[in-house]
C-alpha cells in the first residue's frame, strides 16, 4: 500500500491535486443535477470518518469496529450540550473530542494489548455498547426518538447550508493534509513497519505500544470531529445512524476504496453515498444491499477497488521489466574464488569512501582501551530459558569485548536463536543476568534495548513488507519513534525540522544501500528482492542506526559467494569502527574466517569457547557437529 | 559407527574450493543398482517454492524402495525440510511428480496422503501440547478410527515399544521432556500404521544419549521392513542407519550413493562444514 | 429476598443464552481460528424461521424444530464455504478478511430478516407456558427450560470434545492445525463440522429465548455482542469458559435491573463493557482459562 516515495507525496502536493480533481468531477455533476449537494456534503463528513479508520488500518494494520462509537459520541455531544446548556456547536464539538480522547486512551491501553482479532472484538463490543447506551439513556440522549435543535453554523452572510458545507470540506481537507503528512513521515514509516512486523519494528527502536495508543486516540479524534459535523449537518441525531449496519457502511467505504489508499477512500465514500439511493427506498433493501456488496468486495477485491487497480497497473509495469536479463548472482553458483576476490575489490571502494567519516567517532571510544584488554560490552551470567520440558538455554555465561566479532555456533535446536532473543529483549529473561553497554538489559523492552544501541537481524528475514527497500533502512536509521504525541503532531504538520530530518535519513540510508551494493534497488518493494539480498537489506537496516552492538542471526545463510564476501567486508569495516558483533552462523568457512572468538552451544549449554583454531580442534565441537 | 573422525583441515576455510566436480555427480547414478524394481515412493524432478520467492527446491529426484532407509543430508537451508513439506502436501509443487505405491499423489491434500499410508514425523516433534500422551497417540491413528480394536492393539504395541509413555499416558504431552516427546512423535506415527515413514530431523534439539536412543528405534523400524525417508543434519548418525543417502545443497541434489560411499566422501563434510 | 432470587434465576437463564452463543464462538474459533461474528445471526434466523413455521404454518413444535435445525446447519456449512473458500494448507486464512466476511454476513442476515419479517418484534411459541413458584420467586417455565437445556448442551459438548473422534480432532486443530493435517485429519471437514455445530447451537438459543426476549431484525448483532462478551470474559476453555462467562454476564446484567428506571437499563448496557475492560486488565486470559493464545 505504499505509493512511491513519501517525500514525493508532500512535494507534489498530491493531496491538493486529489481534492482538485475530486472537485472538478463532482461540481459539474452537482450543477447539472446528477449529484445532489447532499451527497457531496455528507461525503465530506464520511470522508473524515473513513480517514480515521484508514489511519489505523492502512498505516498500523489495526481494524477498529469501535469508531462508530466515537462517531456517535462526537455527534451526541453537541446535541446534548445544546439541549441542556444551550452550548454552541464549537463547545459541543470540543466536549465530544475530550470525551472521545479520554475513552480512546483508556480503551486503547486495554485493547491494544490484545492481538488483532481480539482488538476487533473488543472495539466491536464498545461500538455496539455505545449504540445501546444511546437507546437506553433516554433522559439524556432522547432514546429512540433522538435529539434535535442542534445549533447551526453561519459564516458571515452565507447561508447556513453553504457555511456548513465550507466548514466540512475545509476540515476534511485539513485533516486529509495532516494524515497524508503523517503517513509519509517517520511516524508513518514506523507504523507501517509495525503493521508488517511488530517485533521487528520494536527491534528498530519503535515504541510499539505507545505509538499505537496515540494513533488510536488521534484516529478517535477524527471520528469525533466527523460525528459533530454529522450532527450539525442533520440538525438532529438519531440512534439508527450509529447502528451495526452504519458501521458496515463505513467499513464498506474503507474497503471499497482499498485501505491505505486515500484516493480510494474518497471514491468509495462518494460512490457509496450515491449507490444506496439507487438500491431503492426500502431500508431493508439498503441493509441487505450493503451487506451483499460488502461480502462481494471483500471476496473479489480484498485490496479494495483502488488497490486492485493499482496492483493491475503495477503488474503491467512489471511485465515490461521482465525483459531485463536475470540477476547474474542467481546463476553464478557458489565457490568461484575469482569471483569472490572481485567482489571484495568492488566493495572495498565503497567502504573506503563512506566508512571513514564515521570511523573517527568510533575510534575515540576504542582508543582509551588500546593498551589493556578491551572492555566487555555484553556480559551474560547464568542465563537460562525453558520451554515446557525443554531447556533451550541452560546456565550460559560469557562476555563479548568491545570491537570484536564473536560467533555463536552449534547444531539446530542448540538454543542459539533463543540466546539472541534474550539479548535483544524479544523474549524476557527469567533466569540469569544480561548486561550490555553498561546497562542491565533484562526486563527492558526490545525498543529500549534497540535505542541503547543494540540492533539485530532475524534468522528468517523480517523486513517490513509494506515499505520499500530504502524505507526499511530509513526505519532503522531514524531510530524508530518514541510514539509521543509531540512526535505525531510534528510529523503531521510536516514541520521543516522533520522534513530535513527525513532528507538526512534518506541520504544516510542511500549511503548504506550503496555500501551493500543495493543503491539501484532503493525504491523497489522488498518482496521484489531475492532472498539473499533481503538479508543484506536487513543488515543495512540494523547498522544504519550506528549501533554499538550488532546481533546477526544466520545472515550469511542463503547468500551466494559474492554476497557473502560483501558481508564479510562490511562486518570487518564495522569492527574497525568499533562495532561489536555477535553472530549466529552455520557456514563454517565464513565463521572461521571472520570471528575473533567463537562460542559453541549444544543442547542449550556452552560446550566450547575460544579462537577459531582452538574451536576447530575441539573434540566436543566435532562430535556436536558431525555426531559422535 | 562408520563415520571417520574428521581431520583438522576439514573445517579449515581453505577448503572453499569450487562446487562439486561433475564426475562425482555422474557417478551418483548407480542408485538403482541396489534398489528393488518397484520403489514405494518415487520423487521425479520436483521443484518447490514458498509464496512467490525463488525455488527452494529444484529438480530433485529420489526413489525409496520397499524396506529401505534413505537419508537426505545437507546443511541448514539446503532444502531438506522443504522437500519433506512438499512430500507431505503442506507446500505445493511447482513442477515434478510424487508417486506413492504407483499412485500420483502430487496434488493430494496432506490428510489424504496419510490415509494412503505416507506418514510424517514433523520436525520439532510438534506435540499437541494440551492433549494427553494417550490422546496424542490415538490421534495418530485417526485414519483407522473405524477400527477401534485394531487401534487398541497398535496402541499396546506402541506402549510395549516405549514403556515410558505407558507410565505417562494421562500427562499433557507439552510437559514431557524432549526425549519423551520424540517417543510420542514416533509412536504417534506408528499409530497410523504407515506404509512408508518420513522422518524430519529426529535429532532436533535432543541430548546425545536421546539421539542415540532415537536412532536405535529408527534402526529397529527399518529392520522390521518399514521404508523410511530420513531427513537429518547429523550426518554420521544418519549414515550409520541408512542404506543410501543423497546430499542436498541449495535445493539441488549434489551427491548420492550408498551410505558407505557417502560416509567416505568429502562431499558430506563439505556440505556441512563449509563451501 | 424473593425478588433477589427471581433476578438471580432470570439472570442465570438469560446468561445461559449468552453462554450458548459464546460456546458457538469458541467451537468455531478453536477449530478454525476464525471469529465468526455471524454467530448471533443463526439465533436470529433460527428463531424467526421457528416461530414462522410454528405459528403461521401451525407445524408441531418438534417438526418445526427439526426443519429449523436442518436449515441452520446448512447455513453453517455455507458460512464455512464462504469464509474459507480460498484457503489452502500452505496459504492460511487471513483473519482480518474472515472476520470482515462474517460481519458482512451479519448485515446480510439483518437485511434479509427485515425484508421477510418486517421491523416489528415478534414472539415465538414457548415449550411450556405458565410459571412456577420457588421459595416465593415466580419463575417462568420457559426460562427454567432455557437454563436446563443450556446445561445439557454444554455437558453434551464437553462429552463430545473428550470422547469422540470429532471432538479430539477439533482439539487437535485448536493446538496446531498443521500437525493435525499431518496426522491425517481433514482440517476443512473439522472446520465445517464446527460451523455446523455452532450454527445449530445458535439456532437453539434463538428458539429458546424468543418467547421471553422478543425477536427483531437487529437482534443478531445484540446476540453476537453478548456471545463475544461471554467468550472474552470466560476465557478460552472450549466449553467451560464461555459457559461461565455467559452465566456471569447474565447475572450481572440482571442484578442491575434492580435499580429503578432508566438507570438500571443504562447500567445493564455499560457494566458488562466495564467488566470486560476490568477483566482484560486484571486477567486477560479470562475467568477460567490459560494464556490467551495468538
XYZ file of C-alpha atoms in Angstrom, chain A:
628
model
C 0.000 0.000 0.000
C 2.941 2.332 -0.153
C 2.593 4.667 -3.035
C 6.059 5.551 -4.227
C 8.348 7.580 -2.076
C 6.739 9.554 0.698
C 8.629 12.769 0.298
C 7.323 12.915 -3.238
C 3.816 12.895 -1.884
C 4.447 16.072 0.022
C 6.464 17.807 -2.596
C 3.989 17.137 -5.339
C 1.087 18.257 -3.237
C -0.783 15.168 -4.256
C -3.434 15.938 -1.726
C -4.258 19.239 -3.406
C -4.397 17.568 -6.780
C -6.608 14.828 -5.407
C -9.065 17.272 -3.924
C -8.985 19.482 -7.008
C -9.640 16.507 -9.250
C -12.449 15.447 -6.995
C -13.974 18.918 -7.028
C -13.574 19.087 -10.799
C -15.566 15.852 -11.227
C -18.141 16.481 -8.586
C -19.059 20.137 -9.046
C -20.224 19.841 -12.691
C -22.224 16.733 -11.787
C -23.804 18.671 -8.969
C -24.748 21.713 -11.041
C -26.176 19.509 -13.765
C -28.373 17.909 -11.139
C -26.910 14.416 -11.478
C -25.476 14.540 -7.989
C -27.289 16.018 -5.036
C -25.482 18.608 -2.970
C -26.468 16.462 -0.025
C -24.285 13.639 -1.272
C -21.257 15.853 -1.677
C -21.550 17.425 1.758
C -22.125 14.179 3.610
C -19.283 12.654 1.596
C -17.030 15.174 3.295
C -18.251 14.032 6.690
C -17.792 10.365 5.985
C -14.503 11.031 4.281
C -13.196 12.208 7.647
C -14.561 9.104 9.345
C -13.072 6.791 6.764
C -9.761 8.620 7.059
C -9.892 7.894 10.778
C -10.253 4.179 10.081
C -7.684 4.320 7.331
C -5.095 5.946 9.575
C -5.444 2.990 11.892
C -5.839 0.204 9.382
C -3.892 1.442 6.381
C -0.922 2.537 8.459
C -0.884 0.342 11.520
C -2.979 -2.596 10.309
C -5.461 -2.185 13.151
C -9.090 -2.569 12.218
C -11.292 -0.843 14.753
C -15.002 -1.536 14.854
C -15.348 0.951 17.691
C -15.117 4.073 15.578
C -18.835 4.088 15.067
C -18.943 4.652 18.842
C -16.537 7.591 18.737
C -18.533 8.945 15.824
C -21.759 8.627 17.824
C -20.294 10.326 20.869
C -18.969 13.099 18.680
C -22.477 13.567 17.299
C -24.354 13.392 20.583
C -22.019 15.702 22.496
C -23.150 18.912 20.734
C -26.765 17.725 20.735
C -26.801 17.018 24.460
C -24.878 20.140 25.406
C -27.146 22.275 23.256
C -30.234 20.804 24.873
C -29.160 21.113 28.489
C -26.743 24.032 28.483
C -27.619 25.794 25.258
C -23.963 25.426 24.336
C -22.597 26.405 20.933
C -21.665 23.879 18.287
C -17.997 24.545 18.780
C -18.032 23.871 22.507
C -20.118 20.751 21.870
C -17.550 19.560 19.362
C -14.738 20.196 21.818
C -16.591 18.370 24.569
C -17.044 15.411 22.238
C -13.332 15.478 21.472
C -12.408 15.466 25.134
C -14.713 12.568 25.952
C -13.524 10.564 22.988
C -9.910 11.250 23.712
C -10.292 10.022 27.266
C -12.191 6.944 26.109
C -9.751 6.150 23.350
C -6.751 6.410 25.641
C -8.389 4.109 28.175
C -9.727 1.600 25.681
C -6.568 1.720 23.609
C -4.469 0.893 26.624
C -6.563 -2.204 27.227
C -7.499 -3.366 23.758
C -4.184 -2.755 22.063
C -2.604 -5.339 24.289
C -4.765 -7.881 22.509
C -3.766 -9.394 19.232
C -5.537 -8.415 16.004
C -8.758 -10.389 16.176
C -9.333 -9.654 19.816
C -8.744 -5.973 19.196
C -11.554 -6.126 16.667
C -13.819 -7.942 19.106
C -13.097 -5.515 21.928
C -13.702 -2.427 19.821
C -16.798 -4.018 18.326
C -18.157 -4.562 21.818
C -17.509 -0.894 22.553
C -19.218 0.280 19.374
C -22.337 -1.771 19.969
C -22.389 -0.695 23.593
C -22.406 2.990 22.692
C -25.389 2.372 20.453
C -27.178 0.503 23.219
C -26.453 3.258 25.728
C -27.846 5.893 23.398
C -31.039 3.929 23.042
C -31.412 3.258 26.750
C -30.331 6.506 28.357
C -33.402 8.379 27.167
C -33.402 11.165 29.791
C -30.179 12.426 28.260
C -29.995 11.079 24.728
C -33.698 11.078 23.958
C -33.648 7.291 23.464
C -35.147 6.043 20.221
C -36.622 9.465 19.463
C -33.212 11.086 19.220
C -32.396 14.748 19.823
C -32.983 17.800 17.658
C -32.314 21.518 17.618
C -28.589 21.388 17.133
C -27.223 24.911 16.601
C -26.332 25.945 13.076
C -23.141 27.333 11.680
C -23.227 30.667 9.963
C -20.163 32.142 8.321
C -20.644 35.866 7.721
C -23.506 36.477 5.354
C -23.521 32.990 3.838
C -26.493 30.718 4.214
C -26.257 28.015 6.903
C -26.071 25.245 4.267
C -23.205 26.834 2.403
C -21.401 27.754 5.616
C -21.603 24.217 6.856
C -20.501 22.789 3.534
C -17.467 25.051 3.659
C -16.669 24.131 7.247
C -16.997 20.430 6.451
C -14.808 20.430 3.385
C -12.206 22.739 4.892
C -11.929 20.436 7.911
C -11.799 17.423 5.639
C -9.020 18.972 3.571
C -7.000 19.942 6.636
C -7.333 16.524 8.206
C -6.521 14.928 4.859
C -3.369 17.017 4.671
C -2.436 16.092 8.223
C -2.872 12.369 7.733
C -1.018 12.394 4.432
C 1.891 14.132 6.107
C 1.779 11.721 8.956
C 1.688 8.653 6.782
C 4.577 9.964 4.694
C 6.699 10.786 7.720
C 8.992 8.896 10.034
C 5.974 8.065 12.172
C 4.084 6.726 9.172
C 7.016 4.517 8.288
C 7.221 3.302 11.858
C 3.507 2.493 11.759
C 3.677 0.565 8.534
C 6.682 -1.194 9.982
C 4.559 -2.264 12.945
C 1.872 -3.442 10.581
C 4.366 -5.609 8.749
C 6.116 -6.989 11.800
C 5.674 -5.567 15.271
C 8.562 -7.499 16.807
C 10.980 -6.405 14.171
C 9.716 -2.813 14.475
C 10.346 -2.875 18.202
C 13.872 -4.091 17.499
C 14.324 -0.964 15.379
C 13.547 1.176 18.388
C 9.867 1.881 17.778
C 7.875 2.146 20.990
C 5.118 -0.015 19.596
C 2.501 0.162 22.390
C 2.761 3.907 22.919
C 2.696 4.759 19.238
C -0.334 2.575 18.689
C -2.248 4.082 21.589
C -1.564 7.615 20.458
C -2.547 6.790 16.920
C -5.740 5.199 18.172
C -6.524 8.374 20.105
C -5.782 10.569 17.114
C -7.991 8.442 14.964
C -10.779 8.658 17.562
C -10.481 12.463 17.385
C -11.018 12.331 13.627
C -14.106 10.214 14.169
C -15.320 12.600 16.839
C -14.991 15.653 14.589
C -16.747 13.802 11.840
C -19.575 12.939 14.237
C -20.006 16.526 15.366
C -20.162 17.703 11.762
C -22.675 14.958 11.038
C -24.890 16.182 13.869
C -24.555 19.775 12.729
C -25.441 18.872 9.175
C -28.562 16.926 10.089
C -29.611 19.328 12.832
C -30.644 16.255 14.810
C -29.269 12.914 15.928
C -30.949 9.539 15.949
C -29.626 6.189 17.233
C -30.206 4.455 13.887
C -27.342 6.410 12.361
C -24.955 4.580 14.684
C -26.223 1.018 14.455
C -24.278 -2.009 13.287
C -25.333 -1.508 9.698
C -23.949 2.032 9.813
C -20.623 0.598 10.920
C -20.754 -1.725 7.979
C -21.412 1.194 5.625
C -18.271 2.873 6.872
C -16.238 -0.310 6.533
C -17.649 -0.662 3.064
C -16.380 2.795 2.156
C -12.993 1.922 3.593
C -12.654 -1.340 1.728
C -14.320 -0.227 -1.438
C -11.580 2.274 -1.943
C -8.943 -0.009 -0.581
C -7.285 0.600 2.718
C -4.186 2.713 2.747
C -5.090 4.481 -0.474
C -6.625 7.786 0.436
C -7.734 8.325 -3.130
C -9.762 5.187 -2.852
C -11.396 6.396 0.327
C -12.646 9.483 -1.465
C -14.067 7.478 -4.345
C -15.545 4.866 -2.046
C -17.240 7.418 0.147
C -18.857 9.288 -2.724
C -19.996 6.189 -4.567
C -21.453 4.613 -1.505
C -23.313 7.761 -0.648
C -24.886 7.625 -4.090
C -25.460 3.898 -4.525
C -27.908 3.213 -1.682
C -30.265 5.717 -3.246
C -30.247 3.607 -6.365
C -30.946 0.410 -4.454
C -34.440 1.560 -3.589
C -36.305 3.385 -0.881
C -36.782 0.473 1.469
C -34.448 0.377 4.467
C -34.412 -3.404 4.468
C -33.227 -3.336 0.874
C -30.464 -0.930 1.799
C -29.203 -3.103 4.611
C -29.282 -6.229 2.504
C -27.666 -4.387 -0.352
C -24.729 -3.107 1.654
C -24.253 -6.496 3.301
C -24.075 -8.303 -0.003
C -21.955 -5.622 -1.619
C -19.530 -5.771 1.254
C -19.234 -9.546 1.079
C -18.628 -9.336 -2.655
C -15.963 -6.668 -2.306
C -14.136 -8.472 0.464
C -14.293 -11.528 -1.684
C -13.297 -10.224 -5.077
C -11.078 -7.295 -4.210
C -9.528 -7.926 -0.832
C -7.341 -4.914 -1.510
C -10.214 -2.663 -2.490
C -11.063 -1.370 -5.899
C -8.329 1.255 -5.882
C -5.865 -1.318 -4.591
C -6.801 -3.750 -7.353
C -6.393 -1.048 -9.976
C -3.022 -0.074 -8.609
C -1.926 -3.684 -8.475
C -3.050 -4.261 -12.044
C -1.080 -1.269 -13.194
C 1.995 -2.412 -11.320
C 1.697 -5.856 -12.854
C 1.541 -4.346 -16.313
C 4.666 -2.381 -15.468
C 6.446 -5.459 -14.237
C 5.617 -7.443 -17.358
C 7.589 -4.860 -19.273
C 10.510 -5.046 -16.852
C 10.691 -8.811 -17.169
C 12.559 -8.407 -20.447
C 15.571 -7.408 -18.380
C 18.125 -10.236 -18.069
C 18.258 -12.185 -14.858
C 20.466 -11.212 -11.986
C 23.889 -12.668 -12.594
C 24.033 -13.508 -8.894
C 21.221 -16.014 -9.228
C 23.072 -18.211 -11.663
C 26.626 -17.623 -10.561
C 26.649 -20.582 -8.205
C 28.964 -20.831 -5.261
C 32.578 -21.113 -4.557
C 34.256 -19.433 -7.510
C 37.132 -17.822 -5.705
C 37.990 -15.476 -8.512
C 34.541 -14.017 -8.292
C 34.876 -13.598 -4.587
C 38.033 -11.585 -4.980
C 36.290 -9.395 -7.498
C 33.511 -8.824 -5.018
C 35.982 -7.752 -2.389
C 37.585 -5.295 -4.668
C 34.439 -3.595 -5.902
C 33.050 -3.485 -2.480
C 36.157 -2.227 -0.784
C 35.973 1.051 -2.612
C 32.525 1.872 -1.327
C 33.683 1.292 2.179
C 36.751 3.419 1.940
C 34.811 6.490 0.926
C 31.892 6.287 3.298
C 33.083 4.385 6.300
C 35.932 6.711 7.140
C 33.847 9.663 8.174
C 32.080 7.632 10.787
C 35.115 5.754 11.903
C 36.550 8.798 13.666
C 33.976 8.897 16.399
C 34.172 5.163 16.943
C 37.921 5.149 17.263
C 37.697 7.717 20.026
C 35.743 5.233 22.022
C 38.111 2.367 21.370
C 41.281 4.430 21.733
C 41.255 4.712 25.516
C 41.407 0.972 25.822
C 44.170 0.319 23.326
C 46.703 -0.914 25.896
C 44.645 -3.045 28.226
C 42.148 -5.700 27.082
C 39.068 -4.059 25.606
C 36.098 -3.721 27.989
C 33.206 -6.128 27.694
C 30.108 -4.630 26.080
C 27.930 -7.689 26.641
C 28.042 -9.761 29.757
C 25.843 -12.792 30.219
C 25.698 -14.621 33.505
C 23.992 -17.931 34.194
C 21.385 -17.243 31.539
C 18.643 -19.866 31.241
C 15.364 -20.367 29.412
C 12.946 -23.280 29.315
C 10.077 -24.095 27.000
C 7.838 -26.656 28.603
C 10.137 -29.578 29.347
C 12.951 -28.353 27.117
C 15.978 -26.447 28.315
C 16.609 -24.134 25.371
C 19.364 -22.240 27.170
C 20.998 -23.673 30.230
C 23.248 -21.684 32.574
C 25.244 -19.922 29.888
C 27.809 -17.276 30.842
C 30.120 -15.345 28.574
C 31.185 -11.846 27.749
C 31.997 -10.111 24.497
C 34.694 -7.455 24.279
C 34.166 -4.162 22.512
C 35.116 -4.001 18.871
C 35.315 -7.731 18.250
C 33.389 -10.219 16.165
C 32.107 -13.153 18.124
C 30.343 -16.108 16.568
C 27.799 -18.344 18.177
C 27.661 -21.773 16.563
C 26.030 -25.101 17.290
C 23.658 -27.628 15.752
C 19.983 -26.935 15.103
C 17.965 -26.508 18.244
C 21.043 -25.775 20.336
C 19.488 -22.576 21.672
C 21.341 -20.022 19.581
C 18.338 -18.070 18.384
C 16.829 -18.149 21.847
C 20.048 -16.613 23.114
C 19.741 -13.741 20.657
C 16.093 -13.267 21.537
C 17.027 -12.983 25.190
C 19.786 -10.475 24.486
C 17.557 -8.281 22.337
C 14.571 -8.372 24.676
C 12.332 -10.234 22.223
C 11.984 -12.898 24.905
C 12.122 -11.779 28.504
C 14.921 -13.036 30.699
C 13.668 -15.106 33.612
C 16.893 -16.726 34.776
C 20.277 -15.101 34.988
C 21.559 -11.657 34.154
C 22.323 -9.850 30.955
C 24.100 -6.545 30.822
C 25.088 -4.614 27.782
C 26.783 -1.268 27.254
C 26.778 -0.725 30.977
C 23.032 -1.264 31.398
C 21.140 -4.161 32.859
C 19.158 -5.448 29.878
C 16.870 -7.997 31.483
C 13.387 -6.541 31.882
C 13.891 -3.858 29.258
C 11.558 -3.790 26.279
C 13.083 -4.534 22.857
C 12.675 -0.928 21.726
C 14.541 0.376 24.771
C 17.369 -2.058 24.120
C 17.412 -1.042 20.471
C 17.615 2.640 21.390
C 20.511 1.892 23.725
C 22.426 0.820 20.628
C 21.865 -2.913 20.294
C 20.448 -3.885 16.909
C 19.710 -7.272 15.442
C 18.648 -9.228 12.394
C 16.465 -12.323 12.345
C 17.054 -15.887 11.262
C 14.136 -15.732 8.861
C 14.451 -12.266 7.435
C 11.824 -9.948 8.901
C 11.759 -6.910 6.679
C 8.723 -4.653 6.604
C 6.732 -5.874 3.637
C 4.723 -2.653 3.402
C 7.804 -0.492 2.912
C 10.269 -0.124 0.063
C 13.891 -1.137 0.390
C 15.103 2.314 1.321
C 12.196 2.923 3.676
C 13.145 -0.235 5.515
C 16.631 1.108 6.043
C 15.237 4.511 6.976
C 13.191 2.985 9.780
C 16.424 1.660 11.210
C 18.239 4.894 10.559
C 15.639 7.092 12.241
C 15.901 5.118 15.437
C 12.205 4.408 15.298
C 9.831 6.652 17.145
C 9.133 7.050 20.812
C 5.483 7.284 19.812
C 4.874 10.501 21.736
C 2.095 12.937 20.897
C 4.745 15.524 20.141
C 6.171 13.233 17.522
C 2.785 12.660 15.922
C 1.986 16.358 15.787
C 5.377 17.382 14.475
C 5.168 14.831 11.698
C 1.517 15.532 10.931
C 2.208 19.223 10.496
C 5.275 18.409 8.385
C 7.381 20.950 10.252
C 10.545 21.963 8.397
C 12.704 20.229 11.003
C 11.037 16.883 10.395
C 11.423 17.326 6.677
C 15.140 17.947 6.894
C 15.450 15.013 9.274
C 13.750 12.825 6.717
C 16.055 14.040 3.993
C 19.094 13.306 6.110
C 17.805 9.842 6.944
C 17.165 9.213 3.290
C 20.655 10.266 2.310
C 22.234 8.172 5.041
C 20.109 5.155 4.109
C 21.048 5.526 0.491
C 24.694 5.576 1.518
C 24.192 2.326 3.406
C 22.482 0.759 0.434
C 25.416 1.810 -1.705
C 27.686 0.182 0.776
C 25.951 -3.148 0.397
C 25.615 -2.654 -3.336
C 21.867 -2.154 -3.482
C 21.540 1.556 -4.183
C 19.948 0.896 -7.551
C 17.105 -1.034 -5.946
C 16.326 1.538 -3.272
C 12.750 2.168 -4.375
C 11.832 -1.452 -5.094
C 9.351 -3.314 -2.942
C 11.261 -5.641 -0.636
C 9.283 -8.586 -1.959
C 10.887 -7.998 -5.359
C 14.355 -8.782 -3.985
C 15.738 -12.306 -3.930
C 16.141 -13.882 -0.547
C 19.865 -13.219 -0.161
C 19.587 -9.535 -0.926
C 16.739 -9.181 1.531
C 19.028 -10.455 4.223
C 21.585 -7.840 3.282
C 18.910 -5.143 3.485
C 18.107 -6.357 6.948
C 21.737 -5.949 7.904
C 21.694 -2.443 6.454
C 18.600 -1.657 8.493
C 20.374 -2.799 11.636
C 23.636 -0.977 11.024
C 22.013 2.207 9.757
C 21.256 3.123 13.344
C 25.021 3.173 14.011
C 24.632 0.614 16.783
C 27.413 -0.250 19.178
C 26.359 -3.868 19.298
C 25.161 -5.830 16.310
C 23.409 -9.189 16.684
C 23.148 -11.201 13.463
C 21.123 -14.399 13.180
C 22.261 -16.582 10.269
C 22.708 -13.654 7.974
C 25.032 -15.463 5.610
C 22.618 -18.356 5.064
C 21.143 -18.104 1.610
C 23.730 -15.605 0.369
C 25.825 -16.546 -2.633
C 29.589 -16.277 -2.607
C 29.704 -12.675 -3.810
C 27.157 -11.550 -1.271
C 28.955 -13.403 1.480
C 32.145 -11.652 0.533
C 30.387 -8.301 0.690
C 29.015 -9.112 4.084
C 32.450 -10.077 5.316
C 33.945 -6.806 4.182
C 31.129 -4.899 5.779
C 31.458 -6.682 9.116
C 35.219 -6.185 9.179
C 34.947 -2.496 8.443
C 32.313 -2.152 11.151
C 34.648 -3.873 13.561
C 37.375 -1.409 12.688
C 34.939 1.352 13.511
C 34.411 -0.112 16.950
C 31.170 -2.048 16.446
C 30.853 -5.246 18.441
C 29.219 -8.101 16.563
C 27.716 -11.313 17.840
C 26.641 -13.569 15.010
C 24.994 -16.933 14.631
C 26.137 -18.817 11.591
C 26.184 -22.273 10.095
C 28.627 -21.624 7.286
C 31.839 -22.720 8.987
C 34.187 -21.291 6.413
C 32.549 -17.933 6.980
C 32.643 -18.264 10.739
C 36.266 -19.384 10.899
C 37.314 -16.620 8.605
C 35.665 -13.709 10.297
C 35.445 -14.461 14.004
C 37.816 -13.235 16.674
C 36.410 -15.785 19.057
C 33.752 -18.469 18.842
C 31.161 -19.730 21.278
C 29.781 -23.235 20.725
C 26.370 -24.072 22.066
C 24.862 -27.545 22.201
C 21.645 -28.564 23.949
C 21.464 -25.121 25.480
C 24.875 -25.401 27.101
C 28.126 -23.699 26.262
C 30.387 -26.579 25.263
C 33.382 -24.659 23.953
C 34.758 -21.172 23.676
C 37.902 -19.909 22.064
C 39.674 -18.766 18.946
C 38.692 -20.313 15.606
C 41.761 -22.536 15.667
C 41.046 -23.846 19.127
C 37.385 -24.466 18.411
C 38.215 -26.239 15.176
C 40.283 -28.773 17.096
C 37.897 -29.192 19.989
C 36.660 -32.800 20.053
C 33.363 -31.818 21.686
C 32.659 -29.465 18.804
C 33.404 -32.096 16.194
C 31.144 -34.522 17.995
C 28.331 -31.994 18.219
C 28.523 -31.221 14.543
C 29.208 -34.495 12.814
C 27.734 -36.680 15.501
C 29.807 -38.973 17.671
